[in-house]
């Protein structure tokens, strides 16, 4: 894959109008966009459908988790929307239900292991007995067994996760920050080049592009850095 196929720009903005402006500004430089809760609940689901119909690839970051039938029904409808990727929390039963529902659709299902905003103390506070690294690897293995299309994890875990899931599954890493960029609320981050070298297949970048003074220049700089690492 080319850098353009690997870079996913997070449309983490509050309105569809702002998202439209970003897409218009970035033009043909960017193929892949992520839409999460913030935009989804402000008209972003229909916008996602429109982007897909225009030829863009869409990563719908919904982090689904519910009873099996509900997960399956949601996945079936999301596949009909023409989405390229969809996240759900990497719980074995939910993943198995989602995989069955997505059969034949081309939708790449991604298991969310541990949020990149969470560190070991956060997991302790949430009642988990595992540290982030151990829990990420455990869930990665469960995702592989369930037949998922890929994994979402921190780039810090990418190398170890790649050994667990093998060469074919997608490995999507948020928390990507160019050298010198503000980490924001992310706790486990890595530069684009280092993330690719560690085994990531796709990089999610939001603020360093969408909040830049010149988003197009910022995106092109990241694409260029990715090209040097490939």
PDB file of C-alpha atoms in Angstrom:
ATOM      1  CA  UNK A   1       0.000   0.000   0.000  1.00  0.00           C
ATOM      2  CA  UNK A   2       1.046   3.584  -0.653  1.00  0.00           C
ATOM      3  CA  UNK A   3       1.226   6.202   2.136  1.00  0.00           C
ATOM      4  CA  UNK A   4      -2.040   7.637   0.798  1.00  0.00           C
ATOM      5  CA  UNK A   5      -3.757   4.294   1.395  1.00  0.00           C
ATOM      6  CA  UNK A   6      -2.266   4.001   4.881  1.00  0.00           C
ATOM      7  CA  UNK A   7      -2.913   7.480   6.310  1.00  0.00           C
ATOM      8  CA  UNK A   8      -6.324   7.940   7.936  1.00  0.00           C
ATOM      9  CA  UNK A   9      -7.244  11.519   8.842  1.00  0.00           C
ATOM     10  CA  UNK A  10      -9.482  11.761  11.892  1.00  0.00           C
ATOM     11  CA  UNK A  11     -12.356  14.177  11.328  1.00  0.00           C
ATOM     12  CA  UNK A  12     -12.526  14.981  15.028  1.00  0.00           C
ATOM     13  CA  UNK A  13     -14.513  18.178  14.640  1.00  0.00           C
ATOM     14  CA  UNK A  14     -17.941  19.164  16.007  1.00  0.00           C
ATOM     15  CA  UNK A  15     -19.839  19.892  12.773  1.00  0.00           C
ATOM     16  CA  UNK A  16     -20.262  18.448   9.308  1.00  0.00           C
ATOM     17  CA  UNK A  17     -19.524  21.872   7.860  1.00  0.00           C
ATOM     18  CA  UNK A  18     -16.081  21.880   9.460  1.00  0.00           C
ATOM     19  CA  UNK A  19     -15.492  18.326   8.265  1.00  0.00           C
ATOM     20  CA  UNK A  20     -16.507  19.286   4.730  1.00  0.00           C
ATOM     21  CA  UNK A  21     -14.028  22.162   4.814  1.00  0.00           C
ATOM     22  CA  UNK A  22     -11.206  19.834   5.870  1.00  0.00           C
ATOM     23  CA  UNK A  23     -12.038  17.322   3.142  1.00  0.00           C
ATOM     24  CA  UNK A  24     -12.218  20.087   0.548  1.00  0.00           C
ATOM     25  CA  UNK A  25      -8.909  21.539   1.740  1.00  0.00           C
ATOM     26  CA  UNK A  26      -7.070  18.219   1.683  1.00  0.00           C
ATOM     27  CA  UNK A  27      -8.503  17.281  -1.711  1.00  0.00           C
ATOM     28  CA  UNK A  28      -7.025  14.300  -3.519  1.00  0.00           C
ATOM     29  CA  UNK A  29      -4.034  14.141  -1.144  1.00  0.00           C
ATOM     30  CA  UNK A  30      -6.131  12.203   1.374  1.00  0.00           C
ATOM     31  CA  UNK A  31      -8.132   9.080   0.539  1.00  0.00           C
ATOM     32  CA  UNK A  32      -9.062   7.755   3.996  1.00  0.00           C
ATOM     33  CA  UNK A  33     -11.024   9.454   6.803  1.00  0.00           C
ATOM     34  CA  UNK A  34     -12.075   8.435  10.309  1.00  0.00           C
ATOM     35  CA  UNK A  35     -15.431   9.479  11.724  1.00  0.00           C
ATOM     36  CA  UNK A  36     -16.059   8.954  15.431  1.00  0.00           C
ATOM     37  CA  UNK A  37     -18.644   9.812  18.039  1.00  0.00           C
ATOM     38  CA  UNK A  38     -18.297  13.573  17.957  1.00  0.00           C
ATOM     39  CA  UNK A  39     -19.087  13.969  14.276  1.00  0.00           C
ATOM     40  CA  UNK A  40     -21.359  10.919  14.030  1.00  0.00           C
ATOM     41  CA  UNK A  41     -23.833  12.488  16.425  1.00  0.00           C
ATOM     42  CA  UNK A  42     -23.845  15.775  14.515  1.00  0.00           C
ATOM     43  CA  UNK A  43     -24.934  14.403  11.139  1.00  0.00           C
ATOM     44  CA  UNK A  44     -21.681  12.608  10.461  1.00  0.00           C
ATOM     45  CA  UNK A  45     -23.188   9.225   9.604  1.00  0.00           C
ATOM     46  CA  UNK A  46     -24.907  10.560   6.519  1.00  0.00           C
ATOM     47  CA  UNK A  47     -21.756  12.510   5.704  1.00  0.00           C
ATOM     48  CA  UNK A  48     -19.794   9.260   5.982  1.00  0.00           C
ATOM     49  CA  UNK A  49     -22.145   7.645   3.487  1.00  0.00           C
ATOM     50  CA  UNK A  50     -21.719  10.584   1.092  1.00  0.00           C
ATOM     51  CA  UNK A  51     -17.927  10.444   1.347  1.00  0.00           C
ATOM     52  CA  UNK A  52     -17.957   6.724   0.622  1.00  0.00           C
ATOM     53  CA  UNK A  53     -20.173   7.274  -2.410  1.00  0.00           C
ATOM     54  CA  UNK A  54     -17.705   9.919  -3.649  1.00  0.00           C
ATOM     55  CA  UNK A  55     -14.854   7.395  -3.592  1.00  0.00           C
ATOM     56  CA  UNK A  56     -13.317   8.079  -0.194  1.00  0.00           C
ATOM     57  CA  UNK A  57     -12.611   5.269   2.266  1.00  0.00           C
ATOM     58  CA  UNK A  58     -14.226   5.631   5.670  1.00  0.00           C
ATOM     59  CA  UNK A  59     -13.139   4.227   9.009  1.00  0.00           C
ATOM     60  CA  UNK A  60     -16.226   4.409  11.225  1.00  0.00           C
ATOM     61  CA  UNK A  61     -14.927   4.477  14.788  1.00  0.00           C
ATOM     62  CA  UNK A  62     -17.988   3.397  16.757  1.00  0.00           C
ATOM     63  CA  UNK A  63     -16.331   0.931  19.192  1.00  0.00           C
ATOM     64  CA  UNK A  64     -19.428  -1.260  19.273  1.00  0.00           C
ATOM     65  CA  UNK A  65     -20.134  -3.461  22.272  1.00  0.00           C
ATOM     66  CA  UNK A  66     -23.500  -4.984  23.086  1.00  0.00           C
ATOM     67  CA  UNK A  67     -25.330  -8.308  23.088  1.00  0.00           C
ATOM     68  CA  UNK A  68     -24.593 -10.485  20.060  1.00  0.00           C
ATOM     69  CA  UNK A  69     -27.777  -9.790  18.085  1.00  0.00           C
ATOM     70  CA  UNK A  70     -27.483  -6.049  18.533  1.00  0.00           C
ATOM     71  CA  UNK A  71     -23.842  -6.016  17.430  1.00  0.00           C
ATOM     72  CA  UNK A  72     -24.669  -8.177  14.415  1.00  0.00           C
ATOM     73  CA  UNK A  73     -27.572  -5.955  13.348  1.00  0.00           C
ATOM     74  CA  UNK A  74     -25.439  -2.844  13.625  1.00  0.00           C
ATOM     75  CA  UNK A  75     -22.608  -4.381  11.617  1.00  0.00           C
ATOM     76  CA  UNK A  76     -24.986  -5.469   8.852  1.00  0.00           C
ATOM     77  CA  UNK A  77     -26.324  -1.936   8.408  1.00  0.00           C
ATOM     78  CA  UNK A  78     -22.900  -0.324   8.610  1.00  0.00           C
ATOM     79  CA  UNK A  79     -21.666  -2.675   5.881  1.00  0.00           C
ATOM     80  CA  UNK A  80     -24.575  -1.538   3.685  1.00  0.00           C
ATOM     81  CA  UNK A  81     -23.397   2.067   4.127  1.00  0.00           C
ATOM     82  CA  UNK A  82     -20.215   1.304   2.204  1.00  0.00           C
ATOM     83  CA  UNK A  83     -17.839   1.781   5.104  1.00  0.00           C
ATOM     84  CA  UNK A  84     -14.288   0.402   4.808  1.00  0.00           C
ATOM     85  CA  UNK A  85     -13.439  -0.107   8.479  1.00  0.00           C
ATOM     86  CA  UNK A  86     -15.420  -0.386  11.708  1.00  0.00           C
ATOM     87  CA  UNK A  87     -14.253  -0.684  15.312  1.00  0.00           C
ATOM     88  CA  UNK A  88     -15.706  -2.743  18.113  1.00  0.00           C
ATOM     89  CA  UNK A  89     -14.301  -3.521  21.533  1.00  0.00           C
ATOM     90  CA  UNK A  90     -12.292  -6.733  21.389  1.00  0.00           C
ATOM     91  CA  UNK A  91     -14.594  -8.915  23.484  1.00  0.00           C
ATOM     92  CA  UNK A  92     -14.668 -12.444  22.038  1.00  0.00           C
ATOM     93  CA  UNK A  93     -18.451 -12.908  21.813  1.00  0.00           C
ATOM     94  CA  UNK A  94     -18.999  -9.506  20.246  1.00  0.00           C
ATOM     95  CA  UNK A  95     -16.207 -10.110  17.728  1.00  0.00           C
ATOM     96  CA  UNK A  96     -17.580 -13.490  16.691  1.00  0.00           C
ATOM     97  CA  UNK A  97     -21.050 -12.027  16.141  1.00  0.00           C
ATOM     98  CA  UNK A  98     -19.629  -9.123  14.137  1.00  0.00           C
ATOM     99  CA  UNK A  99     -17.474 -11.344  11.917  1.00  0.00           C
ATOM    100  CA  UNK A 100     -20.460 -13.512  11.022  1.00  0.00           C
ATOM    101  CA  UNK A 101     -22.586 -10.446  10.253  1.00  0.00           C
ATOM    102  CA  UNK A 102     -19.910  -8.896   8.033  1.00  0.00           C
ATOM    103  CA  UNK A 103     -19.271 -11.993   5.909  1.00  0.00           C
ATOM    104  CA  UNK A 104     -19.043 -11.172   2.205  1.00  0.00           C
ATOM    105  CA  UNK A 105     -19.311  -7.410   2.701  1.00  0.00           C
ATOM    106  CA  UNK A 106     -15.681  -6.309   2.428  1.00  0.00           C
ATOM    107  CA  UNK A 107     -15.998  -4.414   5.720  1.00  0.00           C
ATOM    108  CA  UNK A 108     -12.773  -4.653   7.734  1.00  0.00           C
ATOM    109  CA  UNK A 109     -13.621  -5.182  11.392  1.00  0.00           C
ATOM    110  CA  UNK A 110     -11.094  -3.818  13.881  1.00  0.00           C
ATOM    111  CA  UNK A 111     -10.831  -4.939  17.482  1.00  0.00           C
ATOM    112  CA  UNK A 112     -10.065  -2.131  19.929  1.00  0.00           C
ATOM    113  CA  UNK A 113      -7.596  -3.520  22.453  1.00  0.00           C
ATOM    114  CA  UNK A 114      -6.747  -0.774  24.984  1.00  0.00           C
ATOM    115  CA  UNK A 115      -7.466   2.893  24.322  1.00  0.00           C
ATOM    116  CA  UNK A 116      -4.294   4.897  23.708  1.00  0.00           C
ATOM    117  CA  UNK A 117      -5.455   7.417  26.322  1.00  0.00           C
ATOM    118  CA  UNK A 118      -5.181   4.727  29.025  1.00  0.00           C
ATOM    119  CA  UNK A 119      -2.120   3.715  31.020  1.00  0.00           C
ATOM    120  CA  UNK A 120      -1.606   1.046  33.694  1.00  0.00           C
ATOM    121  CA  UNK A 121      -3.212   3.038  36.497  1.00  0.00           C
ATOM    122  CA  UNK A 122      -6.259   3.686  34.333  1.00  0.00           C
ATOM    123  CA  UNK A 123      -6.696  -0.071  33.850  1.00  0.00           C
ATOM    124  CA  UNK A 124      -6.298  -0.695  37.582  1.00  0.00           C
ATOM    125  CA  UNK A 125      -8.938   1.930  38.276  1.00  0.00           C
ATOM    126  CA  UNK A 126     -11.255   0.204  35.777  1.00  0.00           C
ATOM    127  CA  UNK A 127     -10.856  -3.131  37.551  1.00  0.00           C
ATOM    128  CA  UNK A 128      -8.563  -4.939  35.099  1.00  0.00           C
ATOM    129  CA  UNK A 129      -5.899  -7.284  36.414  1.00  0.00           C
ATOM    130  CA  UNK A 130      -3.635  -6.821  33.390  1.00  0.00           C
ATOM    131  CA  UNK A 131      -1.190  -4.085  32.477  1.00  0.00           C
ATOM    132  CA  UNK A 132      -1.854  -2.429  29.076  1.00  0.00           C
ATOM    133  CA  UNK A 133       0.746  -4.456  27.175  1.00  0.00           C
ATOM    134  CA  UNK A 134      -0.502  -7.815  28.451  1.00  0.00           C
ATOM    135  CA  UNK A 135      -4.156  -6.951  27.829  1.00  0.00           C
ATOM    136  CA  UNK A 136      -3.400  -5.701  24.309  1.00  0.00           C
ATOM    137  CA  UNK A 137      -1.682  -8.976  23.374  1.00  0.00           C
ATOM    138  CA  UNK A 138      -4.454 -11.070  24.936  1.00  0.00           C
ATOM    139  CA  UNK A 139      -7.138  -9.226  22.984  1.00  0.00           C
ATOM    140  CA  UNK A 140      -5.092  -9.303  19.782  1.00  0.00           C
ATOM    141  CA  UNK A 141      -4.911 -13.075  19.987  1.00  0.00           C
ATOM    142  CA  UNK A 142      -8.653 -13.300  20.629  1.00  0.00           C
ATOM    143  CA  UNK A 143      -9.318 -11.056  17.606  1.00  0.00           C
ATOM    144  CA  UNK A 144      -7.180 -13.263  15.368  1.00  0.00           C
ATOM    145  CA  UNK A 145      -8.999 -16.384  16.519  1.00  0.00           C
ATOM    146  CA  UNK A 146     -12.387 -14.696  15.969  1.00  0.00           C
ATOM    147  CA  UNK A 147     -11.487 -13.901  12.350  1.00  0.00           C
ATOM    148  CA  UNK A 148     -11.357 -10.120  12.686  1.00  0.00           C
ATOM    149  CA  UNK A 149      -9.838  -8.014   9.925  1.00  0.00           C
ATOM    150  CA  UNK A 150      -7.484  -6.123  12.172  1.00  0.00           C
ATOM    151  CA  UNK A 151      -6.546  -4.552  15.467  1.00  0.00           C
ATOM    152  CA  UNK A 152      -6.435  -1.043  16.893  1.00  0.00           C
ATOM    153  CA  UNK A 153      -3.635  -0.493  19.384  1.00  0.00           C
ATOM    154  CA  UNK A 154      -0.942   1.958  20.361  1.00  0.00           C
ATOM    155  CA  UNK A 155       2.094   2.065  18.090  1.00  0.00           C
ATOM    156  CA  UNK A 156       4.115   1.184  21.167  1.00  0.00           C
ATOM    157  CA  UNK A 157       2.539  -2.281  21.043  1.00  0.00           C
ATOM    158  CA  UNK A 158       2.575  -2.606  17.247  1.00  0.00           C
ATOM    159  CA  UNK A 159       5.693  -4.752  16.979  1.00  0.00           C
ATOM    160  CA  UNK A 160       4.530  -7.210  19.637  1.00  0.00           C
ATOM    161  CA  UNK A 161       0.989  -7.304  18.266  1.00  0.00           C
ATOM    162  CA  UNK A 162       2.229  -7.963  14.729  1.00  0.00           C
ATOM    163  CA  UNK A 163       3.951 -11.101  16.001  1.00  0.00           C
ATOM    164  CA  UNK A 164       0.644 -12.274  17.482  1.00  0.00           C
ATOM    165  CA  UNK A 165      -1.675 -11.521  14.558  1.00  0.00           C
ATOM    166  CA  UNK A 166       0.680 -12.327  11.682  1.00  0.00           C
ATOM    167  CA  UNK A 167       1.383 -10.353   8.493  1.00  0.00           C
ATOM    168  CA  UNK A 168      -2.091 -10.182   6.939  1.00  0.00           C
ATOM    169  CA  UNK A 169      -4.347  -8.481   9.490  1.00  0.00           C
ATOM    170  CA  UNK A 170      -4.606  -4.692   9.528  1.00  0.00           C
ATOM    171  CA  UNK A 171      -2.864  -2.983  12.423  1.00  0.00           C
ATOM    172  CA  UNK A 172      -4.287   0.499  12.910  1.00  0.00           C
ATOM    173  CA  UNK A 173      -2.526   2.843  15.292  1.00  0.00           C
ATOM    174  CA  UNK A 174      -3.966   6.126  16.628  1.00  0.00           C
ATOM    175  CA  UNK A 175      -1.942   8.421  18.840  1.00  0.00           C
ATOM    176  CA  UNK A 176       0.390   9.298  15.969  1.00  0.00           C
ATOM    177  CA  UNK A 177       2.267  12.536  16.484  1.00  0.00           C
ATOM    178  CA  UNK A 178       4.979  14.028  14.253  1.00  0.00           C
ATOM    179  CA  UNK A 179       8.169  14.907  16.107  1.00  0.00           C
ATOM    180  CA  UNK A 180       7.609  17.942  18.324  1.00  0.00           C
ATOM    181  CA  UNK A 181       3.802  17.807  18.169  1.00  0.00           C
ATOM    182  CA  UNK A 182       1.641  18.180  21.283  1.00  0.00           C
ATOM    183  CA  UNK A 183       0.503  14.804  22.686  1.00  0.00           C
ATOM    184  CA  UNK A 184      -2.881  16.188  23.746  1.00  0.00           C
ATOM    185  CA  UNK A 185      -4.786  13.570  25.800  1.00  0.00           C
ATOM    186  CA  UNK A 186      -2.836  10.644  24.344  1.00  0.00           C
ATOM    187  CA  UNK A 187      -0.421   8.833  26.654  1.00  0.00           C
ATOM    188  CA  UNK A 188       1.131   6.245  24.307  1.00  0.00           C
ATOM    189  CA  UNK A 189       2.257   7.965  21.098  1.00  0.00           C
ATOM    190  CA  UNK A 190       4.786   7.499  18.276  1.00  0.00           C
ATOM    191  CA  UNK A 191       5.953   9.283  15.137  1.00  0.00           C
ATOM    192  CA  UNK A 192       4.596   8.169  11.742  1.00  0.00           C
ATOM    193  CA  UNK A 193       7.887   6.677  10.540  1.00  0.00           C
ATOM    194  CA  UNK A 194       8.505   4.788  13.772  1.00  0.00           C
ATOM    195  CA  UNK A 195       4.945   3.429  13.808  1.00  0.00           C
ATOM    196  CA  UNK A 196       5.307   1.991  10.310  1.00  0.00           C
ATOM    197  CA  UNK A 197       8.672   0.484  11.150  1.00  0.00           C
ATOM    198  CA  UNK A 198       7.076  -1.120  14.213  1.00  0.00           C
ATOM    199  CA  UNK A 199       4.521  -2.952  12.066  1.00  0.00           C
ATOM    200  CA  UNK A 200       1.535  -0.599  11.749  1.00  0.00           C
ATOM    201  CA  UNK A 201      -0.395  -0.892   8.493  1.00  0.00           C
ATOM    202  CA  UNK A 202      -2.525   2.255   8.935  1.00  0.00           C
ATOM    203  CA  UNK A 203      -1.925   5.447  10.915  1.00  0.00           C
ATOM    204  CA  UNK A 204      -4.689   7.626  12.343  1.00  0.00           C
ATOM    205  CA  UNK A 205      -3.788  11.309  12.574  1.00  0.00           C
ATOM    206  CA  UNK A 206      -6.280  13.960  13.644  1.00  0.00           C
ATOM    207  CA  UNK A 207      -5.158  17.100  15.483  1.00  0.00           C
ATOM    208  CA  UNK A 208      -1.715  17.437  13.859  1.00  0.00           C
ATOM    209  CA  UNK A 209      -3.567  17.813  10.545  1.00  0.00           C
ATOM    210  CA  UNK A 210      -7.059  19.157  11.213  1.00  0.00           C
ATOM    211  CA  UNK A 211      -5.868  21.749  13.749  1.00  0.00           C
ATOM    212  CA  UNK A 212      -2.791  22.801  11.756  1.00  0.00           C
ATOM    213  CA  UNK A 213      -2.537  26.311  10.337  1.00  0.00           C
ATOM    214  CA  UNK A 214      -2.043  24.677   6.933  1.00  0.00           C
ATOM    215  CA  UNK A 215      -3.730  21.251   7.016  1.00  0.00           C
ATOM    216  CA  UNK A 216      -2.700  20.363   3.471  1.00  0.00           C
ATOM    217  CA  UNK A 217       0.977  21.068   4.162  1.00  0.00           C
ATOM    218  CA  UNK A 218       0.773  19.112   7.427  1.00  0.00           C
ATOM    219  CA  UNK A 219      -0.776  16.128   5.665  1.00  0.00           C
ATOM    220  CA  UNK A 220       1.818  16.212   2.896  1.00  0.00           C
ATOM    221  CA  UNK A 221       4.641  16.335   5.433  1.00  0.00           C
ATOM    222  CA  UNK A 222       3.293  13.253   7.190  1.00  0.00           C
ATOM    223  CA  UNK A 223       2.825  11.428   3.884  1.00  0.00           C
ATOM    224  CA  UNK A 224       6.414  12.266   2.974  1.00  0.00           C
ATOM    225  CA  UNK A 225       7.679  10.967   6.317  1.00  0.00           C
ATOM    226  CA  UNK A 226       5.694   7.774   5.813  1.00  0.00           C
ATOM    227  CA  UNK A 227       7.186   7.333   2.348  1.00  0.00           C
ATOM    228  CA  UNK A 228      10.692   7.420   3.772  1.00  0.00           C
ATOM    229  CA  UNK A 229       9.790   4.650   6.228  1.00  0.00           C
ATOM    230  CA  UNK A 230       8.284   2.319   3.632  1.00  0.00           C
TER     231      UNK A 230
END
